[in-house]
Amino acid sequence: MSTGAAPVRLLDDASLTELGRAAEEILTAVGTAATPPHLPAAVAKAAKVAKTATALSASIRHACRPVDTDDGLFVLRGLPVDDTGIGPTPGSWATAGDRAARAARHEIVLLLLATVMGNPIAWEGQQDGRFVHDIVPSPGHEQAQTGASSSVLLSPHTEDAFHPGRAHLLMLGCLRNHDAIATTAASIRKVRLGDADLATLSRPEVPILPDDAYTEARGFDGRPPKVPTIWQSADGPTLRFDPAYTPLDEATPAYRAAYRRLSDQLAAVSTAVTLEPGEVLVVDNDLVVHGRVPFQARYDGTDRWLKRASVRVPGRRTRPPAEATEHGYGQEAIEAHTADETDSPPWRTS
């Protein structure tokens, strides 16, 4: 696995001042509760890209432009984080409660940036429908294949791969990472597969099941849809990949062999991105699989702490049309902004 540097986009001082001012205004209006019902609308109003003097600046919009390299990701750098002011790392997302003011401020900044990139989404079945998730190690989940794990390698995967309404962009904002724990990332645009393997993996042969973070979805009474692993979009190959939740024993030997070669290729081109406080990793969820290296959690309030936001990009066409017929295991996405708020058409939510 390479440790090469990810593309970096630096937020300048004027942009940081602008984002900070907007976040403080929203925080004053809505308080520190974790994304209450009226927060997304307030964020949308502050972040709306319109032909008015009140729109967020061109420099912020430029920093939030689409991924433009085959890396399929970039790091936004420069956001301030007060390690003392944010308080101790919570023991789980469920115990985070009302954040310290600066932690809540960081959530709002993340949502502002997410709104410039597209439309933030939440899931009814995950972290109580919050638009910003806390990613922290949790006791009893050390070896789970979810963001709450620690001592096990978090396998490279597409975020929410089981669902047709999954995010186009994944944002991971770092609040604390004293142990320099790396996020892994690998782009489908950098792998080299033969035509036969590409053809095999483009067939819908096996399903992707909901991960352990979605308890209700795992109990859904419906036939799991078979989905392709690789899809050729107009811009190039995209993928939908989650080996930890893919029942490969149901696939043919040829499919399993091609899947194994894809896994090996992704491992060969994988990079390690070690986020520092104030950095936000933005991953194109159609191009890049991400994971995390193992680490030893201390549960003493100093462990790694990330904030996660998921974003759909209205009008994007990078997925097979057949996904529109999938049931999504009964899970529905909650959109932060309506069509009127974003000047964009609504997205299918289940």
CSV table of C-alpha atoms in Angstrom, one decimal:
chain,number,residue,atom,x,y,z
A,1,MET,CA,0.0,0.0,0.0
A,2,SER,CA,1.4,3.4,-1.0
A,3,THR,CA,1.6,6.3,1.4
A,4,GLY,CA,1.7,8.9,-1.4
A,5,ALA,CA,0.1,12.2,-0.7
A,6,ALA,CA,-3.5,12.8,-1.7
A,7,PRO,CA,-4.4,15.9,-3.8
A,8,VAL,CA,-4.8,18.9,-1.4
A,9,ARG,CA,-7.0,22.0,-1.7
A,10,LEU,CA,-6.2,24.7,0.8
A,11,LEU,CA,-8.9,26.9,2.1
A,12,ASP,CA,-7.6,30.4,2.2
A,13,ASP,CA,-8.0,32.8,5.2
A,14,ALA,CA,-10.9,34.7,3.6
A,15,SER,CA,-12.7,31.4,3.0
A,16,LEU,CA,-12.1,30.3,6.6
A,17,THR,CA,-13.4,33.6,7.9
A,18,GLU,CA,-16.5,33.4,5.7
A,19,LEU,CA,-17.3,29.8,6.7
A,20,GLY,CA,-16.7,30.6,10.4
A,21,ARG,CA,-19.0,33.6,10.3
A,22,ALA,CA,-21.8,31.6,8.6
A,23,ALA,CA,-21.4,28.7,11.1
A,24,GLU,CA,-21.5,31.0,14.1
A,25,GLU,CA,-24.7,32.7,12.8
A,26,ILE,CA,-26.3,29.3,12.3
A,27,LEU,CA,-25.1,28.0,15.7
A,28,THR,CA,-26.5,31.1,17.4
A,29,ALA,CA,-29.9,30.5,15.7
A,30,VAL,CA,-30.3,26.8,16.3
A,31,GLY,CA,-28.1,26.0,19.3
A,32,THR,CA,-25.7,23.0,19.7
A,33,ALA,CA,-28.1,20.1,19.2
A,34,ALA,CA,-26.9,17.7,16.7
A,35,THR,CA,-28.5,18.7,13.3
A,36,PRO,CA,-32.0,19.5,14.5
A,37,PRO,CA,-34.8,19.5,12.0
A,38,HIS,CA,-34.4,23.2,11.0
A,39,LEU,CA,-30.5,23.1,10.8
A,40,PRO,CA,-30.3,21.8,7.2
A,41,ALA,CA,-32.6,24.5,6.0
A,42,ALA,CA,-30.5,27.1,7.8
A,43,VAL,CA,-27.3,25.7,6.2
A,44,ALA,CA,-28.9,25.6,2.8
A,45,LYS,CA,-29.8,29.3,3.1
A,46,ALA,CA,-26.3,30.2,4.1
A,47,ALA,CA,-24.6,28.0,1.5
A,48,LYS,CA,-26.9,28.5,-1.5
A,49,VAL,CA,-24.9,29.1,-4.7
A,50,ALA,CA,-27.0,31.8,-6.3
A,51,LYS,CA,-26.4,35.0,-8.3
A,52,THR,CA,-26.6,37.2,-5.2
A,53,ALA,CA,-24.0,38.9,-3.0
A,54,THR,CA,-25.0,36.6,-0.1
A,55,ALA,CA,-23.7,33.5,-1.8
A,56,LEU,CA,-20.7,31.7,-0.5
A,57,SER,CA,-17.6,33.0,-2.3
A,58,ALA,CA,-16.2,31.7,-5.5
A,59,SER,CA,-13.0,30.6,-3.7
A,60,ILE,CA,-15.1,28.3,-1.5
A,61,ARG,CA,-17.0,26.9,-4.5
A,62,HIS,CA,-13.7,26.4,-6.3
A,63,ALA,CA,-12.3,24.4,-3.4
A,64,CYS,CA,-15.4,22.3,-3.4
A,65,ARG,CA,-15.4,21.6,-7.2
A,66,PRO,CA,-15.8,18.0,-8.3
A,67,VAL,CA,-13.0,15.5,-8.0
A,68,ASP,CA,-10.8,16.2,-11.0
A,69,THR,CA,-8.1,13.5,-11.0
A,70,ASP,CA,-8.1,9.7,-11.2
A,71,ASP,CA,-7.3,9.6,-7.5
A,72,GLY,CA,-11.0,10.1,-7.0
A,73,LEU,CA,-10.5,12.1,-3.9
A,74,PHE,CA,-9.0,15.2,-2.4
A,75,VAL,CA,-8.2,16.7,1.0
A,76,LEU,CA,-9.6,20.1,2.1
A,77,ARG,CA,-7.1,21.7,4.5
A,78,GLY,CA,-7.1,24.6,6.8
A,79,LEU,CA,-10.2,24.4,9.1
A,80,PRO,CA,-9.4,25.3,12.7
A,81,VAL,CA,-9.9,22.7,15.4
A,82,ASP,CA,-9.4,23.3,19.2
A,83,ASP,CA,-8.4,20.0,20.7
A,84,THR,CA,-9.4,21.1,24.2
A,85,GLY,CA,-12.5,23.0,23.2
A,86,ILE,CA,-14.2,20.1,21.4
A,87,GLY,CA,-14.1,18.0,24.6
A,88,PRO,CA,-13.2,14.3,24.9
A,89,THR,CA,-13.8,11.8,22.1
A,90,PRO,CA,-17.2,10.2,22.9
A,91,GLY,CA,-17.3,6.5,23.6
A,92,SER,CA,-19.8,6.0,20.8
A,93,TRP,CA,-22.0,8.0,18.5
A,94,ALA,CA,-25.0,7.3,20.7
A,95,THR,CA,-23.3,8.9,23.8
A,96,ALA,CA,-22.0,12.0,22.0
A,97,GLY,CA,-25.1,14.0,23.0
A,98,ASP,CA,-24.9,17.8,22.6
A,99,ARG,CA,-21.5,18.6,21.4
A,100,ALA,CA,-19.2,21.2,22.8
A,101,ALA,CA,-19.7,24.5,20.9
A,102,ARG,CA,-16.6,24.1,18.7
A,103,ALA,CA,-17.5,20.5,17.8
A,104,ALA,CA,-21.0,21.6,16.8
A,105,ARG,CA,-19.5,24.5,14.8
A,106,HIS,CA,-17.3,22.0,12.9
A,107,GLU,CA,-20.5,19.9,12.0
A,108,ILE,CA,-22.1,23.0,10.6
A,109,VAL,CA,-19.0,23.9,8.5
A,110,LEU,CA,-19.0,20.4,7.2
A,111,LEU,CA,-22.6,20.7,6.2
A,112,LEU,CA,-21.9,24.1,4.6
A,113,LEU,CA,-19.2,22.6,2.4
A,114,ALA,CA,-21.4,19.5,1.7
A,115,THR,CA,-24.2,21.8,0.5
A,116,VAL,CA,-21.9,23.6,-1.9
A,117,MET,CA,-20.9,20.1,-3.3
A,118,GLY,CA,-24.5,18.8,-3.6
A,119,ASN,CA,-27.3,17.7,-1.2
A,120,PRO,CA,-26.4,16.2,2.2
A,121,ILE,CA,-28.3,13.1,3.1
A,122,ALA,CA,-29.1,11.2,6.3
A,123,TRP,CA,-30.4,7.6,6.8
A,124,GLU,CA,-33.4,6.8,8.9
A,125,GLY,CA,-31.7,3.6,10.1
A,126,GLN,CA,-28.3,5.0,11.0
A,127,GLN,CA,-27.3,7.3,13.9
A,128,ASP,CA,-30.8,8.4,14.6
A,129,GLY,CA,-31.2,10.1,11.2
A,130,ARG,CA,-28.4,12.6,11.8
A,131,PHE,CA,-26.8,14.4,8.8
A,132,VAL,CA,-23.4,14.4,10.4
A,133,HIS,CA,-22.1,11.1,12.0
A,134,ASP,CA,-19.6,10.6,14.7
A,135,ILE,CA,-17.0,8.1,13.7
A,136,VAL,CA,-15.3,6.9,16.9
A,137,PRO,CA,-14.1,3.5,18.2
A,138,SER,CA,-16.7,1.9,20.5
A,139,PRO,CA,-16.2,-0.8,23.2
A,140,GLY,CA,-17.6,-4.2,22.0
A,141,HIS,CA,-17.3,-3.2,18.3
A,142,GLU,CA,-13.6,-3.6,18.0
A,143,GLN,CA,-13.8,-6.3,15.2
A,144,ALA,CA,-17.0,-5.2,13.4
A,145,GLN,CA,-16.9,-4.1,9.8
A,146,THR,CA,-18.2,-0.7,10.6
A,147,GLY,CA,-16.8,2.7,11.5
A,148,ALA,CA,-17.0,1.8,15.2
A,149,SER,CA,-14.3,-0.8,14.9
A,150,SER,CA,-10.7,-0.4,15.8
A,151,SER,CA,-8.5,-3.6,16.2
A,152,VAL,CA,-9.5,-5.0,12.8
A,153,LEU,CA,-8.7,-3.8,9.3
A,154,LEU,CA,-11.8,-2.0,8.0
A,155,SER,CA,-12.1,-3.6,4.5
A,156,PRO,CA,-12.0,-1.3,1.5
A,157,HIS,CA,-15.6,-0.6,0.5
A,158,THR,CA,-18.1,1.6,-1.2
A,159,GLU,CA,-20.0,3.6,1.4
A,160,ASP,CA,-23.6,2.2,1.8
A,161,ALA,CA,-22.9,-0.1,-1.2
A,162,PHE,CA,-26.2,-2.0,-0.5
A,163,HIS,CA,-28.4,0.9,-1.4
A,164,PRO,CA,-29.2,2.5,-4.8
A,165,GLY,CA,-29.5,5.9,-3.2
A,166,ARG,CA,-26.0,5.9,-1.6
A,167,ALA,CA,-24.0,9.0,-1.6
A,168,HIS,CA,-21.9,10.2,-4.6
A,169,LEU,CA,-19.5,11.9,-2.2
A,170,LEU,CA,-18.3,10.9,1.2
A,171,MET,CA,-16.7,13.6,3.5
A,172,LEU,CA,-14.6,12.6,6.5
A,173,GLY,CA,-13.7,15.6,8.7
A,174,CYS,CA,-11.0,15.1,11.3
A,175,LEU,CA,-11.3,16.5,14.8
A,176,ARG,CA,-8.7,14.3,16.5
A,177,ASN,CA,-6.1,11.8,15.3
A,178,HIS,CA,-3.3,11.8,17.8
A,179,ASP,CA,-2.1,8.3,16.7
A,180,ALA,CA,-1.9,9.2,13.0
A,181,ILE,CA,-4.4,6.4,12.0
A,182,ALA,CA,-4.7,6.2,8.3
A,183,THR,CA,-7.8,6.0,6.1
A,184,THR,CA,-7.1,3.8,3.1
A,185,ALA,CA,-8.4,4.6,-0.4
A,186,ALA,CA,-8.2,3.0,-3.8
A,187,SER,CA,-9.6,4.2,-7.1
A,188,ILE,CA,-11.1,2.0,-9.8
A,189,ARG,CA,-9.6,4.4,-12.4
A,190,LYS,CA,-6.1,3.2,-11.4
A,191,VAL,CA,-6.6,-0.6,-11.6
A,192,ARG,CA,-5.7,-2.7,-14.6
A,193,LEU,CA,-8.1,-5.5,-15.3
A,194,GLY,CA,-8.4,-7.6,-18.4
A,195,ASP,CA,-11.4,-7.3,-20.7
A,196,ALA,CA,-12.7,-10.7,-19.6
A,197,ASP,CA,-12.7,-9.7,-15.9
A,198,LEU,CA,-14.4,-6.4,-16.7
A,199,ALA,CA,-17.1,-8.2,-18.6
A,200,THR,CA,-17.6,-10.7,-15.8
A,201,LEU,CA,-17.8,-8.1,-13.0
A,202,SER,CA,-20.2,-6.0,-15.0
A,203,ARG,CA,-22.8,-8.8,-14.7
A,204,PRO,CA,-25.3,-8.6,-11.8
A,205,GLU,CA,-24.4,-11.9,-10.3
A,206,VAL,CA,-24.4,-11.4,-6.5
A,207,PRO,CA,-26.1,-9.0,-4.1
A,208,ILE,CA,-24.5,-6.6,-1.6
A,209,LEU,CA,-26.2,-7.0,1.8
A,210,PRO,CA,-26.7,-4.2,4.4
A,211,ASP,CA,-23.8,-3.7,6.8
A,212,ASP,CA,-24.1,-4.2,10.6
A,213,ALA,CA,-24.8,-0.5,11.1
A,214,TYR,CA,-28.3,-1.0,9.6
A,215,THR,CA,-30.1,-3.3,12.0
A,216,GLU,CA,-33.6,-2.9,10.4
A,217,ALA,CA,-32.3,-3.3,6.9
A,218,ARG,CA,-30.6,-6.6,7.7
A,219,GLY,CA,-34.0,-7.9,8.8
A,220,PHE,CA,-35.8,-6.7,5.6
A,221,ASP,CA,-38.1,-9.3,4.2
A,222,GLY,CA,-37.3,-9.1,0.5
A,223,ARG,CA,-35.1,-10.8,-2.0
A,224,PRO,CA,-31.6,-9.2,-2.2
A,225,PRO,CA,-31.1,-7.8,-5.7
A,226,LYS,CA,-28.1,-9.0,-7.6
A,227,VAL,CA,-25.9,-6.0,-8.7
A,228,PRO,CA,-22.9,-5.5,-10.9
A,229,THR,CA,-19.5,-4.7,-9.3
A,230,ILE,CA,-18.3,-2.5,-12.1
A,231,TRP,CA,-20.2,-0.2,-14.4
A,232,GLN,CA,-18.9,1.7,-17.4
A,233,SER,CA,-20.2,5.2,-17.2
A,234,ALA,CA,-19.7,7.9,-19.8
A,235,ASP,CA,-16.7,9.2,-17.9
A,236,GLY,CA,-15.1,5.8,-17.3
A,237,PRO,CA,-15.5,2.8,-14.9
A,238,THR,CA,-17.2,3.1,-11.6
A,239,LEU,CA,-17.7,0.4,-8.9
A,240,ARG,CA,-19.9,-0.8,-6.2
A,241,PHE,CA,-17.8,-2.9,-3.8
A,242,ASP,CA,-18.2,-4.3,-0.3
A,243,PRO,CA,-16.6,-7.7,0.1
A,244,ALA,CA,-17.4,-8.0,3.8
A,245,TYR,CA,-21.1,-8.0,2.9
A,246,THR,CA,-21.1,-9.7,-0.5
A,247,PRO,CA,-22.0,-13.4,-0.4
A,248,LEU,CA,-19.4,-14.5,-2.9
A,249,ASP,CA,-20.2,-18.2,-2.2
A,250,GLU,CA,-23.3,-17.7,-4.3
A,251,ALA,CA,-21.2,-16.6,-7.3
A,252,THR,CA,-19.7,-18.8,-10.1
A,253,PRO,CA,-16.0,-19.7,-9.8
A,254,ALA,CA,-15.2,-17.4,-12.7
A,255,TYR,CA,-16.9,-14.5,-10.9
A,256,ARG,CA,-15.1,-15.2,-7.7
A,257,ALA,CA,-11.8,-15.3,-9.5
A,258,ALA,CA,-12.4,-12.0,-11.2
A,259,TYR,CA,-13.6,-10.4,-7.9
A,260,ARG,CA,-10.4,-11.7,-6.2
A,261,ARG,CA,-8.2,-10.1,-9.0
A,262,LEU,CA,-10.1,-6.8,-8.6
A,263,SER,CA,-9.5,-6.9,-4.8
A,264,ASP,CA,-5.8,-7.6,-5.4
A,265,GLN,CA,-5.6,-4.7,-7.9
A,266,LEU,CA,-7.3,-2.3,-5.5
A,267,ALA,CA,-4.9,-3.3,-2.7
A,268,ALA,CA,-2.0,-2.7,-5.1
A,269,VAL,CA,-3.1,0.9,-5.9
A,270,SER,CA,-4.3,1.7,-2.4
A,271,THR,CA,-3.0,4.8,-0.7
A,272,ALA,CA,-2.9,5.7,3.0
A,273,VAL,CA,-4.4,9.1,3.9
A,274,THR,CA,-3.5,10.2,7.4
A,275,LEU,CA,-5.8,13.1,8.3
A,276,GLU,CA,-4.8,15.8,10.7
A,277,PRO,CA,-7.3,17.9,12.7
A,278,GLY,CA,-9.0,20.4,10.5
A,279,GLU,CA,-8.6,18.4,7.3
A,280,VAL,CA,-11.6,17.0,5.4
A,281,LEU,CA,-11.1,14.0,3.1
A,282,VAL,CA,-13.6,14.1,0.2
A,283,VAL,CA,-14.0,10.7,-1.6
A,284,ASP,CA,-15.9,10.1,-4.9
A,285,ASN,CA,-18.0,7.1,-3.7
A,286,ASP,CA,-18.4,5.9,-7.3
A,287,LEU,CA,-14.7,5.7,-8.0
A,288,VAL,CA,-13.0,5.0,-4.7
A,289,VAL,CA,-13.3,2.3,-2.0
A,290,HIS,CA,-12.1,3.4,1.4
A,291,GLY,CA,-11.2,1.6,4.6
A,292,ARG,CA,-9.1,2.1,7.7
A,293,VAL,CA,-6.0,0.5,9.2
A,294,PRO,CA,-6.3,-1.3,12.6
A,295,PHE,CA,-5.4,0.5,15.8
A,296,GLN,CA,-5.6,0.0,19.5
A,297,ALA,CA,-8.4,2.1,21.1
A,298,ARG,CA,-7.8,3.5,24.6
A,299,TYR,CA,-11.3,4.8,25.3
A,300,ASP,CA,-9.9,7.5,27.4
A,301,GLY,CA,-11.3,10.5,25.5
A,302,THR,CA,-8.2,10.9,23.2
A,303,ASP,CA,-9.1,8.4,20.5
A,304,ARG,CA,-9.5,9.2,16.8
A,305,TRP,CA,-12.6,11.2,16.1
A,306,LEU,CA,-14.0,11.9,12.7
A,307,LYS,CA,-17.2,13.6,11.4
A,308,ARG,CA,-18.8,12.0,8.4
A,309,ALA,CA,-21.2,13.6,5.9
A,310,SER,CA,-22.8,12.0,2.8
A,311,VAL,CA,-23.6,14.0,-0.3
A,312,ARG,CA,-25.7,13.3,-3.4
A,313,VAL,CA,-24.9,15.3,-6.5
A,314,PRO,CA,-28.2,16.1,-8.3
A,315,GLY,CA,-28.2,15.2,-12.0
A,316,ARG,CA,-25.2,12.9,-11.8
A,317,ARG,CA,-25.4,9.9,-14.1
A,318,THR,CA,-22.7,7.4,-13.0
A,319,ARG,CA,-24.8,4.4,-12.1
A,320,PRO,CA,-26.7,1.6,-14.0
A,321,PRO,CA,-30.3,2.5,-14.7
A,322,ALA,CA,-31.3,-0.8,-13.2
A,323,GLU,CA,-30.6,0.5,-9.7
A,324,ALA,CA,-33.8,2.5,-9.9
A,325,THR,CA,-35.8,-0.8,-9.5
A,326,GLU,CA,-34.0,-1.8,-6.2
A,327,HIS,CA,-35.9,-1.8,-2.9
A,328,GLY,CA,-33.0,-0.6,-0.8
A,329,TYR,CA,-33.8,-3.0,1.9
A,330,GLY,CA,-36.5,-0.7,3.1
A,331,GLN,CA,-34.1,2.1,4.0
A,332,GLU,CA,-34.9,5.7,3.0
A,333,ALA,CA,-32.5,8.6,2.8
A,334,ILE,CA,-33.5,11.9,4.2
A,335,GLU,CA,-32.5,14.9,2.0
A,336,ALA,CA,-31.2,18.0,3.8
A,337,HIS,CA,-32.6,20.4,1.2
A,338,THR,CA,-35.7,20.4,-0.9
A,339,ALA,CA,-35.7,21.2,-4.6
A,340,ASP,CA,-36.7,24.8,-3.9
A,341,GLU,CA,-33.8,25.3,-1.4
A,342,THR,CA,-31.1,24.0,-3.8
A,343,ASP,CA,-32.6,24.9,-7.2
A,344,SER,CA,-32.1,21.2,-8.2
A,345,PRO,CA,-34.5,18.4,-8.8
A,346,PRO,CA,-35.3,16.0,-6.0
A,347,TRP,CA,-33.6,12.6,-5.8
A,348,ARG,CA,-35.2,9.3,-5.4
A,349,THR,CA,-34.9,8.4,-1.7
A,350,SER,CA,-35.5,4.7,-1.4
